[in-house]
mmCIF file of C-alpha atoms (C1' of nucleotides) in Angstrom:
data_model
loop_
_atom_site.group_PDB
_atom_site.id
_atom_site.type_symbol
_atom_site.label_atom_id
_atom_site.label_comp_id
_atom_site.label_asym_id
_atom_site.label_seq_id
_atom_site.Cartn_x
_atom_site.Cartn_y
_atom_site.Cartn_z
ATOM 1 C CA MET A 1 8.821 14.454 -27.189
ATOM 2 C CA GLU A 2 10.560 16.212 -24.360
ATOM 3 C CA LYS A 3 14.153 16.015 -23.145
ATOM 4 C CA GLN A 4 14.469 12.936 -21.073
ATOM 5 C CA ASN A 5 17.351 13.897 -18.804
ATOM 6 C CA ASN A 6 19.845 11.406 -17.727
ATOM 7 C CA LEU A 7 18.082 8.433 -17.494
ATOM 8 C CA SER A 8 19.983 5.061 -17.324
ATOM 9 C CA LYS A 9 19.251 2.277 -19.682
ATOM 10 C CA ASN A 10 16.867 0.379 -17.199
ATOM 11 C CA GLN A 11 15.316 3.731 -15.820
ATOM 12 C CA GLN A 12 14.578 4.571 -19.494
ATOM 13 C CA ILE A 13 13.036 1.068 -20.687
ATOM 14 C CA ILE A 14 10.652 1.233 -17.340
ATOM 15 C CA PHE A 15 9.842 4.791 -17.807
ATOM 16 C CA ASP A 16 8.680 4.355 -21.495
ATOM 17 C CA LEU A 17 6.748 1.506 -20.651
ATOM 18 C CA ILE A 18 4.834 3.150 -17.847
ATOM 19 C CA ASP A 19 4.525 6.348 -20.023
ATOM 20 C CA LYS A 20 2.925 4.576 -22.835
ATOM 21 C CA SER A 21 0.567 2.562 -20.511
ATOM 22 C CA SER A 22 -2.839 3.983 -20.156
ATOM 23 C CA GLU A 23 -3.328 2.497 -16.720
ATOM 24 C CA PRO A 24 -1.224 2.347 -13.592
ATOM 25 C CA MET A 25 1.565 -0.478 -13.850
ATOM 26 C CA LYS A 26 2.311 -2.924 -10.990
ATOM 27 C CA ALA A 27 5.878 -3.733 -10.328
ATOM 28 C CA TYR A 28 5.691 -7.349 -11.376
ATOM 29 C CA SER A 29 3.336 -6.513 -14.468
ATOM 30 C CA ILE A 30 6.581 -4.134 -15.518
ATOM 31 C CA LEU A 31 8.937 -6.860 -15.089
ATOM 32 C CA PHE A 32 6.905 -9.222 -17.052
ATOM 33 C CA ASN A 33 6.805 -6.337 -20.061
ATOM 34 C CA VAL A 34 10.580 -5.739 -19.821
ATOM 35 C CA GLN A 35 12.099 -9.324 -19.823
ATOM 36 C CA LYS A 36 12.378 -9.125 -23.545
ATOM 37 C CA LYS A 37 14.796 -6.294 -22.959
ATOM 38 C CA GLY A 38 16.708 -8.139 -20.618
ATOM 39 C CA ILE A 39 15.645 -7.149 -17.212
ATOM 40 C CA LYS A 40 15.044 -10.225 -15.508
ATOM 41 C CA ALA A 41 14.906 -9.720 -11.714
ATOM 42 C CA PRO A 42 12.183 -7.694 -9.449
ATOM 43 C CA LEU A 43 15.165 -5.798 -8.008
ATOM 44 C CA GLN A 44 16.161 -4.324 -11.360
ATOM 45 C CA VAL A 45 12.528 -3.038 -11.627
ATOM 46 C CA TYR A 46 12.240 -1.643 -7.979
ATOM 47 C CA ARG A 47 15.635 0.039 -8.437
ATOM 48 C CA ALA A 48 14.643 2.145 -11.475
ATOM 49 C CA LEU A 49 11.034 2.627 -9.933
ATOM 50 C CA ASP A 50 12.773 4.088 -6.938
ATOM 51 C CA LYS A 51 14.819 6.496 -8.799
ATOM 52 C CA LEU A 52 12.034 7.458 -11.270
ATOM 53 C CA VAL A 53 9.815 8.210 -8.284
ATOM 54 C CA LYS A 54 12.726 10.151 -6.583
ATOM 55 C CA ILE A 55 13.132 12.527 -9.477
ATOM 56 C CA GLY A 56 9.339 12.888 -10.303
ATOM 57 C CA LYS A 57 8.994 11.145 -13.694
ATOM 58 C CA ILE A 58 6.497 8.623 -12.125
ATOM 59 C CA HIS A 59 4.325 8.588 -9.157
ATOM 60 C CA LYS A 60 3.141 5.668 -7.011
ATOM 61 C CA ILE A 61 -0.509 5.350 -6.516
ATOM 62 C CA GLU A 62 -0.171 4.211 -2.855
ATOM 63 C CA SER A 63 -3.720 2.458 -2.480
ATOM 64 C CA ARG A 64 -2.977 0.566 -5.529
ATOM 65 C CA ASN A 65 0.592 -0.344 -5.424
ATOM 66 C CA ALA A 66 0.885 0.944 -8.819
ATOM 67 C CA PHE A 67 2.839 3.413 -11.037
ATOM 68 C CA ILE A 68 1.986 5.937 -13.423
ATOM 69 C CA ALA A 69 3.960 8.573 -15.393
ATOM 70 C CA CYS A 70 3.690 12.020 -14.187
ATOM 71 C CA GLN A 71 1.278 14.009 -16.384
ATOM 72 C CA ASN A 72 2.372 17.482 -15.180
ATOM 73 C CA SER A 73 5.161 18.814 -17.150
ATOM 74 C CA SER A 74 6.312 21.027 -14.475
ATOM 75 C CA CYS A 75 6.560 18.451 -11.794
ATOM 76 C CA GLN A 76 9.911 17.769 -10.910
ATOM 77 C CA ILE A 77 9.670 16.004 -7.733
ATOM 78 C CA SER A 78 6.864 13.891 -6.245
ATOM 79 C CA LYS A 79 6.355 16.375 -3.241
ATOM 80 C CA ALA A 80 2.640 17.447 -3.761
ATOM 81 C CA THR A 81 0.627 15.003 -5.610
ATOM 82 C CA ALA A 82 -3.132 14.458 -6.186
ATOM 83 C CA PHE A 83 -4.917 11.660 -7.948
ATOM 84 C CA SER A 84 -8.243 10.785 -9.158
ATOM 85 C CA ILE A 85 -8.981 7.023 -9.032
ATOM 86 C CA CYS A 86 -12.208 5.486 -10.297
ATOM 87 C CA GLU A 87 -13.341 2.826 -7.909
ATOM 88 C CA SER A 88 -15.120 1.081 -10.825
ATOM 89 C CA CYS A 89 -12.856 0.973 -13.808
ATOM 90 C CA GLU A 90 -9.478 1.885 -11.893
ATOM 91 C CA LYS A 91 -8.859 4.571 -14.089
ATOM 92 C CA VAL A 92 -6.377 7.172 -12.586
ATOM 93 C CA SER A 93 -5.576 10.736 -13.341
ATOM 94 C CA GLU A 94 -3.163 13.150 -11.831
ATOM 95 C CA ILE A 95 -4.990 16.260 -10.601
ATOM 96 C CA SER A 96 -3.367 19.504 -11.576
ATOM 97 C CA ASN A 97 -4.986 22.227 -9.628
ATOM 98 C CA SER A 98 -3.068 25.059 -8.592
ATOM 99 C CA LYS A 99 -5.605 26.339 -6.013
ATOM 100 C CA LEU A 100 -5.654 22.681 -4.436
ATOM 101 C CA SER A 101 -1.862 22.690 -4.430
ATOM 102 C CA LYS A 102 -1.773 26.036 -2.759
ATOM 103 C CA TYR A 103 -3.950 25.050 -0.305
ATOM 104 C CA LEU A 104 -2.466 21.699 0.796
ATOM 105 C CA SER A 105 1.216 22.975 0.632
ATOM 106 C CA ASN A 106 0.329 25.960 2.768
ATOM 107 C CA PHE A 107 -1.737 23.840 5.130
ATOM 108 C CA VAL A 108 -0.771 24.338 8.764
ATOM 109 C CA ASP A 109 -2.286 21.775 11.183
ATOM 110 C CA GLU A 110 -3.883 22.390 14.815
ATOM 111 C CA ALA A 111 -0.179 22.047 16.291
ATOM 112 C CA GLY A 112 1.182 24.354 13.975
ATOM 113 C CA MET A 113 2.990 22.133 12.065
ATOM 114 C CA LYS A 114 3.719 22.539 8.296
ATOM 115 C CA TYR A 115 4.349 19.927 5.918
ATOM 116 C CA ASN A 116 7.166 19.329 3.123
ATOM 117 C CA LYS A 117 5.114 16.845 1.177
ATOM 118 C CA TYR A 118 1.748 15.439 0.724
ATOM 119 C CA ASN A 119 -0.077 12.665 -1.242
ATOM 120 C CA LEU A 120 -3.777 12.927 -1.970
ATOM 121 C CA GLU A 121 -6.051 10.308 -3.431
ATOM 122 C CA PHE A 122 -9.616 10.960 -4.610
ATOM 123 C CA PHE A 123 -11.977 8.174 -5.054
ATOM 124 C CA GLY A 124 -15.160 8.031 -7.138
ATOM 125 C CA LEU A 125 -16.862 7.048 -10.304
ATOM 126 C CA CYS A 126 -15.548 8.600 -13.394
ATOM 127 C CA LYS A 127 -17.758 10.081 -16.190
ATOM 128 C CA LYS A 128 -17.857 6.863 -18.144
ATOM 129 C CA CYS A 129 -18.600 4.630 -15.288
ATOM 130 C CA LYS A 130 -21.190 6.776 -13.708
ATOM 131 C CA SER A 131 -23.224 6.915 -16.870
ATOM 132 C CA THR A 132 -23.472 2.950 -17.033
ATOM 133 C CA MET B 1 -14.517 3.812 27.317
ATOM 134 C CA GLU B 2 -16.870 4.396 24.538
ATOM 135 C CA LYS B 3 -19.302 1.505 23.412
ATOM 136 C CA GLN B 4 -17.877 -1.026 21.044
ATOM 137 C CA ASN B 5 -20.694 -1.869 18.951
ATOM 138 C CA ASN B 6 -21.076 -5.225 17.335
ATOM 139 C CA LEU B 7 -17.543 -6.223 17.140
ATOM 140 C CA SER B 8 -17.069 -9.817 16.642
ATOM 141 C CA LYS B 9 -14.413 -11.786 18.891
ATOM 142 C CA ASN B 10 -11.673 -11.360 16.476
ATOM 143 C CA GLN B 11 -12.459 -8.084 15.527
ATOM 144 C CA GLN B 12 -12.555 -6.762 19.192
ATOM 145 C CA ILE B 13 -9.293 -8.536 19.798
ATOM 146 C CA ILE B 14 -7.447 -6.863 16.939
ATOM 147 C CA PHE B 15 -9.275 -3.318 17.442
ATOM 148 C CA ASP B 16 -8.189 -3.446 21.291
ATOM 149 C CA LEU B 17 -4.538 -4.179 20.267
ATOM 150 C CA ILE B 18 -4.366 -1.347 17.607
ATOM 151 C CA ASP B 19 -6.231 1.135 19.578
ATOM 152 C CA LYS B 20 -3.655 0.501 22.561
ATOM 153 C CA SER B 21 -0.628 0.888 20.195
ATOM 154 C CA SER B 22 1.093 4.227 20.189
ATOM 155 C CA GLU B 23 2.097 3.556 16.567
ATOM 156 C CA PRO B 24 0.555 2.175 13.211
ATOM 157 C CA MET B 25 0.662 -1.463 13.423
ATOM 158 C CA LYS B 26 1.322 -3.930 10.439
ATOM 159 C CA ALA B 27 -0.710 -6.860 9.857
ATOM 160 C CA TYR B 28 1.848 -9.522 10.640
ATOM 161 C CA SER B 29 2.815 -7.846 13.810
ATOM 162 C CA ILE B 30 -0.605 -7.836 14.842
ATOM 163 C CA LEU B 31 -0.748 -11.371 14.049
ATOM 164 C CA PHE B 32 2.317 -11.903 16.083
ATOM 165 C CA ASN B 33 0.553 -10.149 19.035
ATOM 166 C CA VAL B 34 -2.562 -11.915 18.774
ATOM 167 C CA GLN B 35 -1.558 -15.534 18.453
ATOM 168 C CA LYS B 36 -1.810 -16.096 22.306
ATOM 169 C CA LYS B 37 -5.578 -15.178 21.936
ATOM 170 C CA GLY B 38 -5.971 -18.014 19.238
ATOM 171 C CA ILE B 39 -5.566 -15.858 16.120
ATOM 172 C CA LYS B 40 -3.273 -17.984 14.180
ATOM 173 C CA ALA B 41 -3.492 -17.192 10.430
ATOM 174 C CA PRO B 42 -2.915 -14.115 8.281
ATOM 175 C CA LEU B 43 -6.400 -14.290 6.889
ATOM 176 C CA GLN B 44 -8.110 -13.971 10.167
ATOM 177 C CA VAL B 45 -6.137 -10.654 10.958
ATOM 178 C CA TYR B 46 -7.065 -9.440 7.302
ATOM 179 C CA ARG B 47 -10.468 -10.150 7.655
ATOM 180 C CA ALA B 48 -10.872 -8.381 10.724
ATOM 181 C CA LEU B 49 -8.735 -5.314 9.414
ATOM 182 C CA ASP B 50 -11.118 -5.126 6.160
ATOM 183 C CA LYS B 51 -14.174 -5.042 8.590
ATOM 184 C CA LEU B 52 -12.658 -2.583 11.023
ATOM 185 C CA VAL B 53 -11.680 -0.339 8.218
ATOM 186 C CA LYS B 54 -14.996 -0.715 6.541
ATOM 187 C CA ILE B 55 -16.816 0.446 9.603
ATOM 188 C CA GLY B 56 -14.509 3.333 10.357
ATOM 189 C CA LYS B 57 -12.623 1.992 13.726
ATOM 190 C CA ILE B 58 -9.233 1.846 12.212
ATOM 191 C CA HIS B 59 -7.480 3.340 9.017
ATOM 192 C CA LYS B 60 -5.165 2.119 6.710
ATOM 193 C CA ILE B 61 -2.121 4.495 6.282
ATOM 194 C CA GLU B 62 -1.359 3.471 2.453
ATOM 195 C CA SER B 63 1.977 4.762 2.407
ATOM 196 C CA ARG B 64 3.084 2.509 5.397
ATOM 197 C CA ASN B 65 0.837 -0.587 4.887
ATOM 198 C CA ALA B 66 -0.078 -0.281 8.484
ATOM 199 C CA PHE B 67 -3.203 0.333 10.488
ATOM 200 C CA ILE B 68 -4.094 2.971 13.513
ATOM 201 C CA ALA B 69 -7.366 3.307 15.461
ATOM 202 C CA CYS B 70 -9.638 6.200 14.311
ATOM 203 C CA GLN B 71 -8.884 9.157 16.582
ATOM 204 C CA ASN B 72 -11.894 11.145 15.661
ATOM 205 C CA SER B 73 -14.793 9.886 17.966
ATOM 206 C CA SER B 74 -17.347 11.162 15.430
ATOM 207 C CA CYS B 75 -15.695 9.297 12.564
ATOM 208 C CA GLN B 76 -18.073 6.427 11.230
ATOM 209 C CA ILE B 77 -16.764 5.553 7.847
ATOM 210 C CA SER B 78 -13.159 6.151 6.464
ATOM 211 C CA LYS B 79 -14.466 8.305 3.855
ATOM 212 C CA ALA B 80 -12.600 11.335 4.313
ATOM 213 C CA THR B 81 -9.049 10.887 6.089
ATOM 214 C CA ALA B 82 -6.107 12.988 6.509
ATOM 215 C CA PHE B 83 -2.942 12.028 8.324
ATOM 216 C CA SER B 84 0.469 13.529 9.551
ATOM 217 C CA ILE B 85 3.328 11.432 9.304
ATOM 218 C CA CYS B 86 6.766 12.136 10.672
ATOM 219 C CA GLU B 87 9.408 10.959 8.306
ATOM 220 C CA SER B 88 11.951 10.714 10.860
ATOM 221 C CA CYS B 89 10.175 8.817 13.639
ATOM 222 C CA GLU B 90 7.223 7.505 11.706
ATOM 223 C CA LYS B 91 4.630 8.790 14.302
ATOM 224 C CA VAL B 92 1.220 8.985 12.730
ATOM 225 C CA SER B 93 -1.401 11.247 13.772
ATOM 226 C CA GLU B 94 -5.025 11.672 12.304
ATOM 227 C CA ILE B 95 -5.815 15.330 11.484
ATOM 228 C CA SER B 96 -9.416 16.425 12.233
ATOM 229 C CA ASN B 97 -9.476 19.818 10.608
ATOM 230 C CA SER B 98 -13.362 20.803 9.393
ATOM 231 C CA LYS B 99 -12.156 23.487 7.076
ATOM 232 C CA LEU B 100 -9.746 20.869 5.375
ATOM 233 C CA SER B 101 -12.327 18.233 5.516
ATOM 234 C CA LYS B 102 -14.755 20.483 3.968
ATOM 235 C CA TYR B 103 -12.511 22.128 1.281
ATOM 236 C CA LEU B 104 -11.594 18.414 0.092
ATOM 237 C CA SER B 105 -15.042 16.897 0.415
ATOM 238 C CA ASN B 106 -16.361 19.875 -1.696
ATOM 239 C CA PHE B 107 -13.594 19.573 -4.198
ATOM 240 C CA VAL B 108 -14.519 19.565 -7.774
ATOM 241 C CA ASP B 109 -11.914 18.835 -10.313
ATOM 242 C CA GLU B 110 -11.467 20.362 -13.841
ATOM 243 C CA ALA B 111 -13.705 17.795 -15.512
ATOM 244 C CA GLY B 112 -16.573 18.589 -13.011
ATOM 245 C CA MET B 113 -16.116 15.408 -11.108
ATOM 246 C CA LYS B 114 -17.012 15.195 -7.448
ATOM 247 C CA TYR B 115 -15.692 12.480 -5.186
ATOM 248 C CA ASN B 116 -17.175 10.408 -2.532
ATOM 249 C CA LYS B 117 -13.962 9.724 -0.730
ATOM 250 C CA TYR B 118 -10.516 10.988 -0.357
ATOM 251 C CA ASN B 119 -7.355 10.004 1.657
ATOM 252 C CA LEU B 120 -4.573 12.543 2.238
ATOM 253 C CA GLU B 121 -1.184 11.812 3.864
ATOM 254 C CA PHE B 122 0.948 14.689 4.716
ATOM 255 C CA PHE B 123 4.840 14.166 5.537
ATOM 256 C CA GLY B 124 7.151 16.166 7.443
ATOM 257 C CA LEU B 125 9.153 16.128 10.653
ATOM 258 C CA CYS B 126 7.146 16.334 13.893
ATOM 259 C CA LYS B 127 7.942 18.721 16.574
ATOM 260 C CA LYS B 128 10.148 16.431 18.407
ATOM 261 C CA CYS B 129 12.255 15.352 15.449
ATOM 262 C CA LYS B 130 12.606 19.086 14.147
ATOM 263 C CA SER B 131 13.999 20.056 17.369
ATOM 264 C CA THR B 132 16.770 17.392 17.643
ATOM 265 C "C1'" DC C 1 -38.706 -22.672 17.646
ATOM 266 C "C1'" DT C 2 -37.046 -23.371 13.190
ATOM 267 C "C1'" DT C 3 -35.710 -21.944 8.914
ATOM 268 C "C1'" DA C 4 -33.311 -18.890 6.027
ATOM 269 C "C1'" DT C 5 -29.681 -15.764 5.341
ATOM 270 C "C1'" DA C 6 -25.857 -12.841 6.265
ATOM 271 C "C1'" DA C 7 -21.499 -12.621 8.644
ATOM 272 C "C1'" DA C 8 -17.809 -14.496 10.863
ATOM 273 C "C1'" DT C 9 -14.282 -18.191 11.736
ATOM 274 C "C1'" DG C 10 -10.838 -21.917 10.860
ATOM 275 C "C1'" DT C 11 -7.417 -23.961 7.990
ATOM 276 C "C1'" DT C 12 -4.181 -24.774 4.219
ATOM 277 C "C1'" DA C 13 -1.835 -23.133 0.325
ATOM 278 C "C1'" DT C 14 -0.470 -19.644 -2.628
ATOM 279 C "C1'" DA C 15 -0.146 -15.363 -4.864
ATOM 280 C "C1'" DT C 16 1.716 -10.743 -4.888
ATOM 281 C "C1'" DT C 17 4.750 -7.304 -3.349
ATOM 282 C "C1'" DA C 18 9.279 -5.660 -1.898
ATOM 283 C "C1'" DT C 19 13.877 -5.800 0.214
ATOM 284 C "C1'" DT C 20 18.992 -7.999 1.871
ATOM 285 C "C1'" DA C 21 23.419 -9.171 0.588
ATOM 286 C "C1'" DC C 22 27.040 -9.358 -2.309
ATOM 287 C "C1'" DA C 23 29.821 -8.515 -6.591
ATOM 288 C "C1'" DT C 24 30.570 -6.245 -10.738
ATOM 289 C "C1'" DA C 25 30.575 -2.014 -13.979
ATOM 290 C "C1'" DC C 26 29.737 2.271 -15.575
ATOM 291 C "C1'" DT C 27 30.238 7.737 -15.452
ATOM 292 C "C1'" DG C 28 31.824 11.805 -14.417
ATOM 293 C "C1'" DT C 29 34.897 14.198 -11.979
ATOM 294 C "C1'" DT C 30 39.605 15.883 -10.223
ATOM 295 C "C1'" DA D 1 44.762 7.143 -13.304
ATOM 296 C "C1'" DA D 2 42.175 7.273 -9.187
ATOM 297 C "C1'" DC D 3 38.137 8.227 -6.855
ATOM 298 C "C1'" DA D 4 33.215 8.672 -5.874
ATOM 299 C "C1'" DG D 5 28.765 8.147 -6.621
ATOM 300 C "C1'" DT D 6 25.533 5.804 -9.411
ATOM 301 C "C1'" DA D 7 23.718 1.718 -11.826
ATOM 302 C "C1'" DT D 8 23.793 -3.152 -12.732
ATOM 303 C "C1'" DG D 9 23.174 -8.307 -12.207
ATOM 304 C "C1'" DT D 10 21.746 -12.330 -9.332
ATOM 305 C "C1'" DA D 11 20.236 -15.395 -6.060
ATOM 306 C "C1'" DA D 12 17.872 -15.899 -2.042
ATOM 307 C "C1'" DT D 13 14.225 -14.430 1.006
ATOM 308 C "C1'" DA D 14 11.513 -11.442 3.670
ATOM 309 C "C1'" DA D 15 6.902 -8.960 3.852
ATOM 310 C "C1'" DT D 16 2.131 -8.184 2.683
ATOM 311 C "C1'" DA D 17 -2.100 -10.234 1.096
ATOM 312 C "C1'" DT D 18 -5.398 -13.241 -1.309
ATOM 313 C "C1'" DA D 19 -7.858 -17.758 -2.942
ATOM 314 C "C1'" DA D 20 -10.514 -21.655 -1.852
ATOM 315 C "C1'" DC D 21 -13.090 -24.604 0.835
ATOM 316 C "C1'" DA D 22 -15.221 -26.164 5.072
ATOM 317 C "C1'" DT D 23 -17.591 -25.028 9.053
ATOM 318 C "C1'" DT D 24 -19.885 -22.219 12.711
ATOM 319 C "C1'" DT D 25 -22.253 -18.443 14.949
ATOM 320 C "C1'" DA D 26 -25.481 -14.516 14.816
ATOM 321 C "C1'" DT D 27 -29.782 -12.017 13.247
ATOM 322 C "C1'" DA D 28 -34.127 -11.838 11.647
ATOM 323 C "C1'" DA D 29 -38.616 -13.585 9.678
ATOM 324 C "C1'" DG D 30 -42.137 -16.605 9.747
#
DNA sequence: CTTATAAATGTTATATTATTACATACTGTT
DNA sequence: AACAGTATGTAATAATATAACATTTATAAG
């Protein structure tokens, strides 16, 4: 177990749930799962999610409106994220590829603009789904 | 004006609106704007949007739940999309950079998996916002 | 032309995702 | 102890998206 800095009660409960999950979790599914722990309202969930995203403990999968725990131990802030999404089974993994992240972090567009943040989602069929 | 293949009545109305807009449009803002043309229900909007996305006439900006017209005349299908998003004024542009799209289309992850589709969103400050 | 099929439409209701507003409490300083 | 910043609790509601069902229009094959 790595040290879990400074998370508040609700943040910790919600992070633990997402971290244990094998798939991205949606906000209301999280809510349902933490009601026994006393978190009763959507806003309590969204507030914790916002904070966890901000500090990089979780990422939002934008195309799915769902959240996964950061799988990259060195990731502190969600500034440069890339995900692999299986269009069949909906399995999502975080991609940690230093060549890719270097390439994208250094990308300069036609107008000479540099970016301080990006999010990339790849779609395809995972190994398992491809073979069936 | 380029030829607008095969769009149905509702699709054409909604495409025209999005195409004229200088910023990404949200579904319910679209709905509001086309009510005078007889499109009364959310579902009518969402169905047209789905189709327009499928055929590549528009793209969804996932992080904003909004839609913009394809700015790349050669783009037939929304298989490989990249956008520049200003975090201050929310201006969004489509990035057409052949090196970038080649790089991403050919990307193979650690597990040897190739993808048939990707969506990339870059965030930063546009020229105008940076200078103020 | 007519039959079959796919695509699009219209309509009502409802599900899902997310935020506003306001009151209170906890945590870590100085 | 006083302050500032962060977190919590609660109710209400806004914003985004889909399900289900009935009907119509467009396209193509015989």
